Short mmCIF file of C-alpha atoms and ligand atoms in Angstrom, two decimals:
data_model
loop_
_atom_site.label_atom_id
_atom_site.label_comp_id
_atom_site.label_asym_id
_atom_site.label_seq_id
_atom_site.Cartn_x
_atom_site.Cartn_y
_atom_site.Cartn_z
CA MET A 1 0.00 0.00 0.00
CA LEU A 2 1.04 3.55 -0.74
CA SER A 3 0.22 6.23 1.83
CA LEU A 4 0.03 9.62 0.18
CA LEU A 5 0.17 12.69 2.40
CA HIS A 6 -1.07 16.23 1.79
CA GLY A 7 0.28 19.76 2.37
CA ILE A 8 -0.23 22.45 5.00
CA GLY A 9 -3.47 23.82 3.54
CA GLY A 10 -4.74 20.44 2.39
CA ASP A 11 -6.64 17.54 3.81
CA GLU A 12 -7.66 14.01 2.81
CA THR A 13 -9.22 15.37 -0.41
CA GLU A 14 -6.22 17.35 -1.66
CA TRP A 15 -4.44 14.72 -3.74
CA ARG A 16 -7.59 13.50 -5.40
CA ARG A 17 -8.67 17.04 -6.28
CA PHE A 18 -5.56 18.02 -8.22
CA ALA A 19 -4.05 14.72 -9.30
CA ARG A 20 -6.77 12.05 -9.38
CA PRO A 21 -4.28 9.39 -8.26
CA ASN A 22 -6.84 6.65 -8.91
CA VAL A 23 -6.92 7.61 -12.60
CA VAL A 24 -3.14 8.01 -12.83
CA LEU A 25 -2.65 4.59 -11.25
CA ASP A 26 -5.37 2.86 -13.29
CA ASN A 27 -3.88 4.14 -16.54
CA LEU A 28 -0.37 3.12 -15.56
CA ILE A 29 -1.60 -0.30 -14.43
CA ALA A 30 -3.40 -0.73 -17.78
CA ASP A 31 -0.11 0.06 -19.53
CA GLY A 32 1.74 -2.45 -17.34
CA LYS A 33 3.92 0.30 -15.90
CA VAL A 34 2.83 0.04 -12.29
CA THR A 35 2.40 -2.80 -9.85
CA PRO A 36 -1.23 -2.77 -8.68
CA MET A 37 -1.47 -1.16 -5.27
CA ILE A 38 -3.82 0.42 -2.80
CA ALA A 39 -3.25 4.16 -2.39
CA VAL A 40 -4.45 5.65 0.87
CA MET A 41 -4.91 9.39 1.28
CA PRO A 42 -5.49 10.05 4.95
CA ASN A 43 -5.92 13.35 6.73
CA GLY A 44 -2.42 14.02 8.07
CA ARG A 45 -3.41 16.29 10.94
CA ALA A 46 -3.76 14.38 14.22
CA GLN A 47 -5.93 16.76 16.18
CA LYS A 48 -9.59 16.90 17.15
CA ASP A 49 -10.40 19.56 14.55
CA ASP A 50 -8.48 18.22 11.58
CA ARG A 51 -9.46 21.06 9.21
CA PRO A 52 -6.70 23.43 8.00
CA GLY A 53 -8.65 26.36 9.51
CA GLU A 54 -7.90 30.03 9.06
CA ASN A 55 -4.22 29.67 9.85
CA PRO A 56 -3.06 26.27 8.58
CA PHE A 57 0.46 26.94 9.86
CA ALA A 58 -0.90 26.69 13.40
CA THR A 59 -1.67 23.02 12.68
CA GLY A 60 2.02 22.13 12.26
CA PRO A 61 2.22 20.13 15.53
CA ALA A 62 -0.72 17.98 14.40
CA PHE A 63 1.28 16.97 11.32
CA ALA A 64 4.05 15.71 13.63
CA ALA A 65 1.57 13.92 15.90
CA PHE A 66 0.19 12.05 12.89
CA GLU A 67 3.21 9.72 12.98
CA GLN A 68 1.55 7.55 15.63
CA ASP A 69 -1.87 7.63 13.94
CA LEU A 70 -0.34 6.47 10.67
CA LEU A 71 1.64 3.64 12.23
CA ARG A 72 -0.86 2.44 14.82
CA ASP A 73 -4.18 3.22 13.19
CA VAL A 74 -4.25 3.98 9.46
CA ILE A 75 -1.87 1.29 8.21
CA PRO A 76 -3.11 -1.55 10.48
CA THR A 77 -6.72 -0.69 9.60
CA ILE A 78 -6.12 -0.85 5.85
CA GLU A 79 -4.04 -4.00 6.17
CA SER A 80 -6.71 -5.72 8.22
CA ARG A 81 -9.55 -4.85 5.84
CA TYR A 82 -7.99 -5.09 2.40
CA SER A 83 -6.04 -7.75 0.59
CA VAL A 84 -2.55 -6.27 0.75
CA GLN A 85 0.84 -7.67 1.60
CA ALA A 86 1.71 -6.31 5.02
CA ASP A 87 5.47 -6.05 5.18
CA ARG A 88 8.00 -3.27 4.70
CA GLU A 89 8.69 -4.10 1.05
CA HIS A 90 5.00 -3.59 0.34
CA ARG A 91 4.62 -0.26 2.09
CA ALA A 92 5.46 3.09 0.51
CA LEU A 93 5.13 6.53 2.03
CA ALA A 94 5.11 9.72 -0.01
CA GLY A 95 3.75 13.20 0.22
CA LEU A 96 3.85 16.80 -0.88
CA SER A 97 5.32 19.66 1.12
CA MET A 98 4.27 19.10 4.77
CA GLY A 99 3.43 15.56 3.66
CA GLY A 100 6.88 15.29 2.10
CA GLY A 101 8.42 16.30 5.40
CA GLN A 102 6.21 13.76 7.17
CA SER A 103 7.28 11.07 4.69
CA LEU A 104 10.97 11.71 5.37
CA ASN A 105 10.48 12.09 9.14
CA PHE A 106 8.29 9.03 9.58
CA GLY A 107 9.54 6.85 6.74
CA LEU A 108 13.24 7.11 7.51
CA ALA A 109 12.59 6.66 11.25
CA HIS A 110 10.66 3.45 10.58
CA LEU A 111 12.61 1.49 8.02
CA ASP A 112 11.16 -1.69 9.45
CA THR A 113 7.77 -0.43 8.28
CA PHE A 114 8.60 1.29 4.97
CA ALA A 115 11.05 0.41 2.20
CA TRP A 116 9.93 3.09 -0.30
CA VAL A 117 9.90 6.77 0.62
CA GLY A 118 9.15 9.83 -1.49
CA ALA A 119 9.25 13.53 -0.64
CA PHE A 120 7.96 16.08 -3.13
CA SER A 121 8.79 19.73 -2.27
CA ALA A 122 9.45 18.86 1.38
CA ALA A 123 8.48 21.64 3.82
CA PRO A 124 10.40 23.06 6.83
CA ASN A 125 8.83 20.39 9.05
CA THR A 126 11.55 18.10 7.61
CA LYS A 127 13.99 17.13 10.35
CA PRO A 128 17.70 17.89 9.86
CA ALA A 129 19.24 15.31 7.55
CA ALA A 130 21.58 13.91 10.21
CA GLU A 131 18.53 13.23 12.37
CA LEU A 132 16.63 11.68 9.48
CA VAL A 133 19.47 9.31 8.67
CA PRO A 134 21.62 8.89 11.79
CA ASP A 135 22.99 5.58 10.53
CA PRO A 136 23.61 5.71 6.77
CA SER A 137 24.58 2.03 6.63
CA VAL A 138 21.15 0.97 7.89
CA ALA A 139 19.44 3.27 5.39
CA LYS A 140 21.58 1.88 2.57
CA GLU A 141 20.68 -1.66 3.51
CA LYS A 142 16.96 -1.18 4.04
CA LEU A 143 15.71 1.44 1.61
CA LYS A 144 14.48 0.13 -1.72
CA LEU A 145 13.88 3.67 -2.95
CA LEU A 146 14.34 7.13 -1.53
CA TRP A 147 12.97 9.80 -3.86
CA VAL A 148 13.67 13.47 -3.12
CA ALA A 149 12.10 15.92 -5.55
CA CYS A 150 11.73 19.67 -5.76
CA GLY A 151 11.20 22.32 -8.41
CA LYS A 152 13.91 24.91 -9.00
CA LYS A 153 11.38 27.71 -8.60
CA ASP A 154 10.25 26.43 -5.20
CA GLY A 155 11.16 28.80 -2.36
CA LEU A 156 11.55 25.76 -0.11
CA ILE A 157 14.17 24.00 -2.27
CA ARG A 158 16.88 24.54 0.35
CA ILE A 159 15.14 21.90 2.48
CA SER A 160 15.41 19.24 -0.23
CA GLN A 161 18.90 20.40 -1.17
CA GLY A 162 20.01 19.88 2.43
CA VAL A 163 18.66 16.34 2.48
CA HIS A 164 20.20 15.55 -0.91
CA ALA A 165 23.61 16.94 0.06
CA TYR A 166 23.72 14.84 3.22
CA LEU A 167 22.59 11.67 1.45
CA LYS A 168 25.21 12.23 -1.23
CA GLU A 169 27.95 12.84 1.33
CA LYS A 170 27.03 9.66 3.20
CA GLY A 171 26.63 7.59 0.04
CA VAL A 172 22.95 6.79 0.60
CA PRO A 173 21.43 5.94 -2.79
CA HIS A 174 18.49 8.15 -3.70
CA VAL A 175 16.78 9.76 -6.65
CA TRP A 176 17.33 13.53 -6.70
CA HIS A 177 14.64 14.79 -9.02
CA VAL A 178 14.86 18.51 -9.79
CA ASP A 179 12.87 20.20 -12.50
CA GLY A 180 11.67 23.69 -13.41
CA ASN A 181 8.45 23.69 -11.40
CA ALA A 182 7.58 25.78 -8.35
CA HIS A 183 5.70 24.80 -5.18
CA ASP A 184 2.75 23.68 -7.25
CA PRO A 185 0.41 20.83 -8.16
CA THR A 186 2.23 20.16 -11.45
CA GLU A 187 5.33 19.26 -9.47
CA TRP A 188 3.38 16.90 -7.21
CA LYS A 189 1.31 15.28 -9.95
CA ASN A 190 4.40 14.66 -12.09
CA ASN A 191 6.32 13.20 -9.19
CA LEU A 192 3.46 10.90 -8.27
CA TYR A 193 3.43 9.67 -11.87
CA PHE A 194 7.18 8.96 -11.80
CA PHE A 195 7.46 7.66 -8.23
CA VAL A 196 4.74 5.01 -8.49
CA GLN A 197 6.44 3.46 -11.53
CA HIS A 198 9.43 2.56 -9.33
CA ILE A 199 7.78 1.13 -6.25
CA PHE A 200 6.86 -2.47 -5.42
CA ARG A 201 8.97 -3.85 -8.25
C1 FER B 301 6.82 26.88 6.27
C2 FER B 301 6.59 27.08 4.92
C3 FER B 301 5.78 26.19 4.21
C4 FER B 301 6.25 25.77 6.91
C5 FER B 301 5.44 24.90 6.20
C6 FER B 301 5.21 25.11 4.84
C7 FER B 301 5.99 24.52 8.89
C8 FER B 301 4.35 24.14 4.14
C9 FER B 301 3.92 24.31 2.91
C10 FER B 301 2.99 23.33 2.28
O1 FER B 301 2.65 22.29 2.88
O2 FER B 301 2.62 23.56 1.13
O3 FER B 301 7.60 27.71 6.98
O4 FER B 301 6.52 25.62 8.23
#
């Protein structure tokens, strides 16, 4: 299963509104370019009122708290109700902006749970790279794919650049996908399209 996480102003409907991941995946599956998978788009704000509200930036802590909800609630629930393989090599975690930061923070901290991690335009909630990957040898051994993407016109690119530089220095294999986009849905839709073609295969 692929868990797909939204941005600061988004919610559980964000990905499907701008990218229609079900259509992207169905077309790629029909072309034999993607391994069939379940894609889950949860609300990534673990707080009683999970709406972005008037000041979405105030909900930052709820994005961090979602780590436990994802691991203890969302993933076990899907795996108990749907026919999916429930091991690390069959779990991917990816997201845009705040969701990209969550994917790096949660995914790299739980390599026994996830083997495929993708961050598109990761936001400042991303932990420092040395905290994300304290033991590069473990990351090298366990990650099947680490995808770090950002557009050159994105004002947050320094976050992704920092992660990339550290991974490169430590020799942790990863895809560093930079293009001409900004902090925008085109960047996220394109990266979803590319990322899913590499996972679970
Ligand atoms: C910030 C700038 C942008 C920040 C978060 C974002 C937590 C998130 C952007 C998005 O999700 O699109 O300083 O701090």
